[in-house]
């Protein structure tokens, strides 16, 4: 297969983990005889500094002409601490999602048996937790009408039936491929937008008789996720709720550095870790590259390259088993490996297989 990949390393630890994702992808493609090419493009703070735009037109073009985007992270404290900044790195990410029509963000929350002790939850609660959060990504408060002056500000949480229907459909279909259980997360006791979600979901239920659907308020879902994470199979929710719940979900596994995601919709799909740019770690070779590397697995799986995806996942599992781990997940007394060393170990594993 020919694969043209746009690589958007972004800011902070982005370039370091990106390099490992690319190396892993190259190794797998070599092994399976795929013809892969990579093209780097600017985004985030780096793009603001170089060309004054966090998602430049040229980057958009490169993304559009590619089969997939391998994205890393954007964000820089310079902008976080300046509420008057006119452009922000995060706007680049939002522009990319909107312009590429990426309305469905798939975020799997998985635990790794050998890392259960790293979870802030008791092992007996997290063991076996395995669910997917499907986050709507191009609507809601992120993109609704906004207003801001020194005394008043608002964001509008607007959803149309069409936007709700298409993301719920993704939810139902994922549930079908998994354990046939869909949880629709909303705040229908307070929000009109949530009542639309609930109404549309109830109308769709008869089309998916093999899927058990339950409805849960977002506050309750946040609680349930830490009390009984194994309850969930597929969860579907709006943009803002999904943003918050997936950060919560990511720590259940023991480290934020482990969870990948896929953003799909009408344009070129994007594969990225769910964590941010961790600017404090920039250049220190300590960031965990596994979320980025697992994003490569999701990329292969998206193109139905199952064996390729599995090889990446097996390599990641093997690295964890071999204690080839970055500092935040290393066991007491174990040697801490750097970003590059973990990446290299995984590439070597893939080449030897
Ligand atoms: C995420 C991030 C982004 C979001 C930020 C960086 C704009 O937190 O992908 O979850 O809020 O969507
Ligand atoms: Mn987030």
Coordinates of C-alpha atoms and ligand atoms in Angstrom, one line a residue:
X1 CA 0.0 0.0 0.0
X2 CA 1.1 3.6 -0.7
X3 CA 0.9 5.8 2.4
X4 CA 1.5 9.5 2.3
X5 CA 1.8 10.9 5.8
X6 CA 1.8 14.5 6.9
X7 CA 3.9 14.8 10.1
X8 CA 3.0 17.7 12.4
X9 CA 5.4 17.6 15.4
X10 CA 4.2 20.9 16.9
X11 CA 5.6 22.2 20.2
X12 CA 7.3 21.1 23.5
X13 CA 7.9 17.4 23.5
X14 CA 6.1 17.1 20.2
X15 CA 9.2 16.8 17.9
X16 CA 10.8 14.2 20.2
X17 CA 7.8 11.8 20.3
X18 CA 7.0 12.5 16.7
X19 CA 10.5 11.2 15.6
X20 CA 9.8 8.0 17.4
X21 CA 6.3 7.6 15.8
X22 CA 7.8 8.1 12.4
X23 CA 10.7 5.6 13.1
X24 CA 8.2 3.0 14.2
X25 CA 6.0 3.6 11.2
X26 CA 8.9 3.4 8.8
X27 CA 10.1 0.1 10.4
X28 CA 6.6 -1.5 10.1
X29 CA 6.2 -0.3 6.5
X30 CA 9.5 -1.7 5.6
X31 CA 8.6 -5.1 7.1
X32 CA 5.3 -5.3 5.3
X33 CA 6.4 -3.8 2.0
X34 CA 4.4 -0.6 2.2
X35 CA 5.6 2.4 0.4
X36 CA 5.4 5.2 3.0
X37 CA 6.5 8.8 2.6
X38 CA 6.5 11.6 5.2
X39 CA 6.2 15.3 4.9
X40 CA 6.7 17.6 7.8
X41 CA 4.5 20.6 8.3
X42 CA 4.3 23.5 10.8
X43 CA 1.6 24.0 13.5
X44 CA 1.1 25.4 16.9
X45 CA 3.5 27.9 18.7
X46 CA 6.3 26.9 16.3
X47 CA 4.1 28.0 13.4
X48 CA 3.1 31.2 15.0
X49 CA 6.8 32.1 15.6
X50 CA 7.8 31.2 12.0
X51 CA 4.9 32.3 9.9
X52 CA 2.4 34.0 12.3
X53 CA -0.3 31.4 12.0
X54 CA -0.8 28.3 14.2
X55 CA -2.3 26.3 11.2
X56 CA -0.8 27.8 8.1
X57 CA -2.5 27.4 4.7
X58 CA 0.5 25.4 3.5
X59 CA 0.1 22.9 6.4
X60 CA -3.6 22.6 5.5
X61 CA -2.7 21.8 1.9
X62 CA -0.1 19.2 3.0
X63 CA -2.7 17.5 5.2
X64 CA -5.3 17.5 2.5
X65 CA -2.9 15.9 0.1
X66 CA -2.0 13.2 2.5
X67 CA -3.6 9.9 3.5
X68 CA -3.2 10.6 7.2
X69 CA -1.8 13.1 9.6
X70 CA 0.6 12.0 12.4
X71 CA 0.2 14.8 14.9
X72 CA 2.1 15.3 18.2
X73 CA 1.2 18.2 20.5
X74 CA 0.8 22.0 20.5
X75 CA 1.0 24.6 23.3
X76 CA 3.5 26.9 24.9
X77 CA 3.4 28.5 28.4
X78 CA 4.3 31.9 26.8
X79 CA 0.7 32.0 25.5
X80 CA -1.0 30.3 28.5
X81 CA 0.1 33.1 30.8
X82 CA -1.0 35.9 28.5
X83 CA -4.7 36.3 28.3
X84 CA -4.3 39.1 25.8
X85 CA -2.5 37.0 23.2
X86 CA -4.3 37.4 19.8
X87 CA -3.3 34.0 18.4
X88 CA -2.8 30.9 20.4
X89 CA -1.2 27.6 19.5
X90 CA -4.4 25.7 20.4
X91 CA -6.2 27.6 17.7
X92 CA -4.1 25.7 15.2
X93 CA -5.4 22.4 16.5
X94 CA -9.0 23.6 16.4
X95 CA -8.5 24.9 12.9
X96 CA -7.1 21.6 11.8
X97 CA -10.1 19.7 13.2
X98 CA -12.6 22.1 11.7
X99 CA -11.0 22.4 8.3
X100 CA -10.5 18.7 7.9
X101 CA -14.0 17.9 9.1
X102 CA -12.8 15.7 12.0
X103 CA -16.0 15.4 13.9
X104 CA -15.3 12.1 15.7
X105 CA -12.5 11.8 18.2
X106 CA -11.9 8.2 19.2
X107 CA -10.1 7.9 22.6
X108 CA -9.5 4.4 23.9
X109 CA -9.0 4.1 27.7
X110 CA -7.0 1.0 28.2
X111 CA -5.1 -0.4 31.1
X112 CA -1.8 -2.3 30.9
X113 CA -1.7 -5.2 33.3
X114 CA 1.9 -4.5 34.3
X115 CA 1.1 -0.8 35.0
X116 CA -2.0 -1.3 37.1
X117 CA 0.0 -0.3 40.2
X118 CA 0.7 3.1 38.7
X119 CA -3.0 3.9 38.5
X120 CA -4.2 6.3 41.2
X121 CA -7.1 3.9 41.6
X122 CA -7.0 0.6 43.5
X123 CA -5.8 -2.3 41.3
X124 CA -9.1 -4.2 41.8
X125 CA -11.0 -1.3 40.4
X126 CA -8.9 -0.7 37.3
X127 CA -8.0 -4.3 36.3
X128 CA -9.7 -5.0 33.0
X129 CA -10.9 -1.5 32.4
X130 CA -11.2 -1.1 28.6
X131 CA -13.5 1.5 27.1
X132 CA -13.6 4.0 24.3
X133 CA -14.7 7.5 24.6
X134 CA -16.1 9.0 21.4
X135 CA -15.9 12.7 21.6
X136 CA -17.6 15.1 19.2
X137 CA -14.9 17.3 18.0
X138 CA -16.1 20.1 15.7
X139 CA -19.1 21.5 17.5
X140 CA -20.4 22.7 20.8
X141 CA -18.8 25.4 22.9
X142 CA -15.5 25.1 21.2
X143 CA -16.9 26.5 18.0
X144 CA -20.2 28.1 18.9
X145 CA -20.8 31.9 19.0
X146 CA -18.5 33.6 21.4
X147 CA -18.5 37.0 23.0
X148 CA -15.9 38.6 25.3
X149 CA -15.5 42.1 26.9
X150 CA -14.1 43.1 30.2
X151 CA -17.4 42.6 32.1
X152 CA -19.2 39.9 30.1
X153 CA -18.2 36.8 28.2
X154 CA -20.0 33.7 26.8
X155 CA -19.6 30.6 24.7
X156 CA -22.5 29.0 23.0
X157 CA -23.1 25.2 23.2
X158 CA -24.9 24.8 19.9
X159 CA -25.5 21.4 18.2
X160 CA -27.6 20.6 15.2
X161 CA -29.5 17.3 14.7
X162 CA -27.2 16.4 11.9
X163 CA -24.1 16.9 14.0
X164 CA -25.5 14.8 16.8
X165 CA -26.8 12.1 14.6
X166 CA -23.5 11.5 12.8
X167 CA -21.5 11.2 16.0
X168 CA -24.0 9.0 17.7
X169 CA -23.9 6.7 14.7
X170 CA -20.1 6.4 15.2
X171 CA -20.9 5.5 18.8
X172 CA -23.5 2.9 18.0
X173 CA -21.2 1.3 15.4
X174 CA -18.3 1.1 17.8
X175 CA -20.5 -0.5 20.4
X176 CA -21.5 -3.1 17.8
X177 CA -17.9 -4.0 17.1
X178 CA -17.2 -4.3 20.9
X179 CA -19.4 -5.4 23.8
X180 CA -22.6 -3.9 22.5
X181 CA -23.0 -1.3 25.3
X182 CA -23.3 2.4 24.6
X183 CA -23.4 5.1 27.3
X184 CA -24.6 8.5 26.1
X185 CA -23.2 11.1 28.4
X186 CA -25.0 14.4 28.7
X187 CA -26.5 17.0 31.1
X188 CA -30.1 16.7 29.9
X189 CA -31.4 17.8 33.3
X190 CA -30.0 21.3 32.7
X191 CA -28.9 21.8 29.1
X192 CA -31.1 22.1 26.0
X193 CA -28.3 20.9 23.8
X194 CA -28.1 17.8 25.9
X195 CA -31.8 17.2 25.5
X196 CA -31.4 17.2 21.7
X197 CA -28.6 14.6 22.1
X198 CA -30.8 12.4 24.2
X199 CA -33.8 12.8 21.9
X200 CA -31.8 11.9 18.8
X201 CA -30.2 8.9 20.6
X202 CA -33.5 7.6 21.7
X203 CA -34.8 7.9 18.1
X204 CA -31.8 6.0 16.8
X205 CA -32.0 3.1 19.3
X206 CA -34.5 1.0 17.3
X207 CA -32.0 0.9 14.4
X208 CA -29.4 -0.8 16.7
X209 CA -31.4 -3.4 18.6
X210 CA -28.3 -5.3 19.5
X211 CA -26.8 -2.3 21.4
X212 CA -27.8 -1.7 25.0
X213 CA -28.0 2.0 25.5
X214 CA -27.9 3.9 28.8
X215 CA -27.9 7.6 29.5
X216 CA -25.8 9.2 32.1
X217 CA -25.4 12.7 33.3
X218 CA -21.8 13.9 32.9
X219 CA -21.3 14.6 36.6
X220 CA -22.4 11.0 37.3
X221 CA -20.2 9.7 34.5
X222 CA -17.1 11.4 35.9
X223 CA -17.8 9.7 39.3
X224 CA -18.6 6.3 37.8
X225 CA -15.3 6.4 35.8
X226 CA -13.3 6.3 39.0
X227 CA -15.7 4.1 41.0
X228 CA -16.3 1.5 38.4
X229 CA -14.3 2.1 35.1
X230 CA -15.1 -1.5 34.0
X231 CA -18.8 -0.4 33.7
X232 CA -18.1 1.3 30.4
X233 CA -17.7 -0.1 26.9
X234 CA -18.3 2.8 24.5
X235 CA -19.1 6.3 25.7
X236 CA -20.3 9.0 23.4
X237 CA -20.4 12.7 24.3
X238 CA -20.2 16.3 23.2
X239 CA -16.9 18.2 22.7
X240 CA -16.4 19.8 26.1
X241 CA -17.5 16.9 28.2
X242 CA -15.4 14.6 26.1
X243 CA -12.3 16.8 26.6
X244 CA -12.7 16.7 30.4
X245 CA -13.7 13.0 30.7
X246 CA -10.8 11.8 28.5
X247 CA -8.2 13.5 30.7
X248 CA -9.8 11.8 33.6
X249 CA -9.8 8.5 31.7
X250 CA -6.2 8.9 30.7
X251 CA -4.8 8.8 34.2
X252 CA -6.7 5.6 35.1
X253 CA -4.2 3.7 32.9
X254 CA -1.3 5.0 35.1
X255 CA 0.2 7.6 32.8
X256 CA -1.1 10.1 30.4
X257 CA 1.8 9.2 28.1
X258 CA 0.1 6.0 27.1
X259 CA -3.1 6.9 25.4
X260 CA -3.4 7.5 21.6
X261 CA -6.4 8.8 19.7
X262 CA -7.8 9.0 16.2
X263 CA -9.8 11.9 14.8
X264 CA -11.9 11.1 11.8
X265 CA -14.6 12.6 9.7
X266 CA -14.9 13.9 6.2
X267 CA -11.2 14.8 5.5
X268 CA -7.8 13.4 6.1
X269 CA -7.8 11.5 9.5
X270 CA -5.4 12.6 12.2
X271 CA -3.7 10.3 14.7
X272 CA -2.3 11.9 17.9
X273 CA -1.6 11.2 21.6
X274 CA -4.2 12.6 23.9
X275 CA -1.6 14.3 26.1
X276 CA -0.3 17.9 25.6
X277 CA 3.1 19.4 24.8
X278 CA 4.6 19.2 28.3
X279 CA 6.9 22.2 27.7
X280 CA 8.8 21.6 31.0
X281 CA 10.2 18.4 29.5
X282 CA 11.1 19.8 26.1
X283 CA 14.5 18.6 24.9
X284 CA 15.1 16.4 28.0
X285 CA 14.5 13.1 26.3
X286 CA 12.1 12.0 29.1
X287 CA 8.7 12.1 27.5
X288 CA 6.9 8.8 27.0
X289 CA 6.7 8.1 23.2
X290 CA 4.1 5.3 23.7
X291 CA 1.0 7.3 23.1
X292 CA 2.4 8.6 19.9
X293 CA 3.6 5.1 18.9
X294 CA 0.1 3.7 19.7
X295 CA -1.3 6.4 17.5
X296 CA 0.6 4.8 14.7
X297 CA -1.1 1.5 15.5
X298 CA -4.5 3.3 15.3
X299 CA -3.4 4.7 11.9
X300 CA -2.6 1.3 10.5
X301 CA -5.9 -0.1 11.9
X302 CA -7.8 2.7 10.3
X303 CA -6.6 1.5 6.9
X304 CA -7.5 -2.0 7.9
X305 CA -3.8 -3.0 8.2
X306 CA -4.5 -5.2 11.2
X307 CA -1.3 -7.2 11.3
X308 CA 0.7 -4.0 11.1
X309 CA -1.3 -2.4 14.0
X310 CA -0.9 -5.6 16.0
X311 CA 2.8 -5.6 15.6
X312 CA 3.1 -2.1 16.9
X313 CA 0.9 -3.0 19.9
X314 CA 2.9 -6.2 20.6
X315 CA 6.1 -4.2 20.4
X316 CA 4.8 -1.7 23.0
X317 CA 3.6 -4.5 25.3
X318 CA 7.0 -6.2 25.0
X319 CA 8.8 -3.0 25.8
X320 CA 6.7 -2.6 29.0
X321 CA 7.3 -6.2 30.0
X322 CA 11.0 -5.8 29.4
X323 CA 10.9 -2.7 31.7
X324 CA 12.1 -0.5 28.9
X325 CA 10.2 2.4 30.2
X326 CA 10.4 6.2 30.6
X327 CA 10.9 7.5 34.1
X328 CA 7.2 8.1 35.1
X329 CA 6.3 4.5 34.7
X330 CA 9.6 2.8 35.6
X331 CA 9.5 0.3 38.5
X332 CA 11.5 1.1 41.6
X333 CA 15.1 0.4 41.0
X334 CA 14.6 -0.1 37.2
X335 CA 16.8 1.8 34.8
X336 CA 14.9 4.8 33.3
X337 CA 15.0 4.8 29.5
X338 CA 14.8 8.0 27.5
X339 CA 12.3 8.8 24.7
X340 CA 14.8 7.9 22.0
X341 CA 15.9 4.7 23.8
X342 CA 12.3 3.4 24.2
X343 CA 11.6 4.3 20.5
X344 CA 14.8 2.5 19.4
X345 CA 14.0 -0.6 21.4
X346 CA 10.6 -0.8 19.8
X347 CA 12.0 -0.3 16.3
X348 CA 14.6 -3.1 16.9
X349 CA 11.8 -5.4 18.2
X350 CA 9.8 -4.8 15.0
X351 CA 12.8 -5.4 12.8
X352 CA 13.6 -8.7 14.5
X353 CA 10.0 -10.0 14.4
Ligands
LIG1 C1 -7.3 17.9 23.6 C2 -6.7 19.2 24.0 C3 -7.3 20.4 23.1 C4 -8.8 20.4 23.3 C5 -6.6 21.7 23.4 C6 -5.1 21.7 23.2 C7 -7.3 22.8 22.5 O1 -6.9 19.5 25.3 O2 -7.1 17.5 22.4 O3 -8.0 17.3 24.4 O4 -9.3 21.0 24.3 O5 -9.5 19.8 22.5
LIG2 MN1 -8.0 17.9 26.4

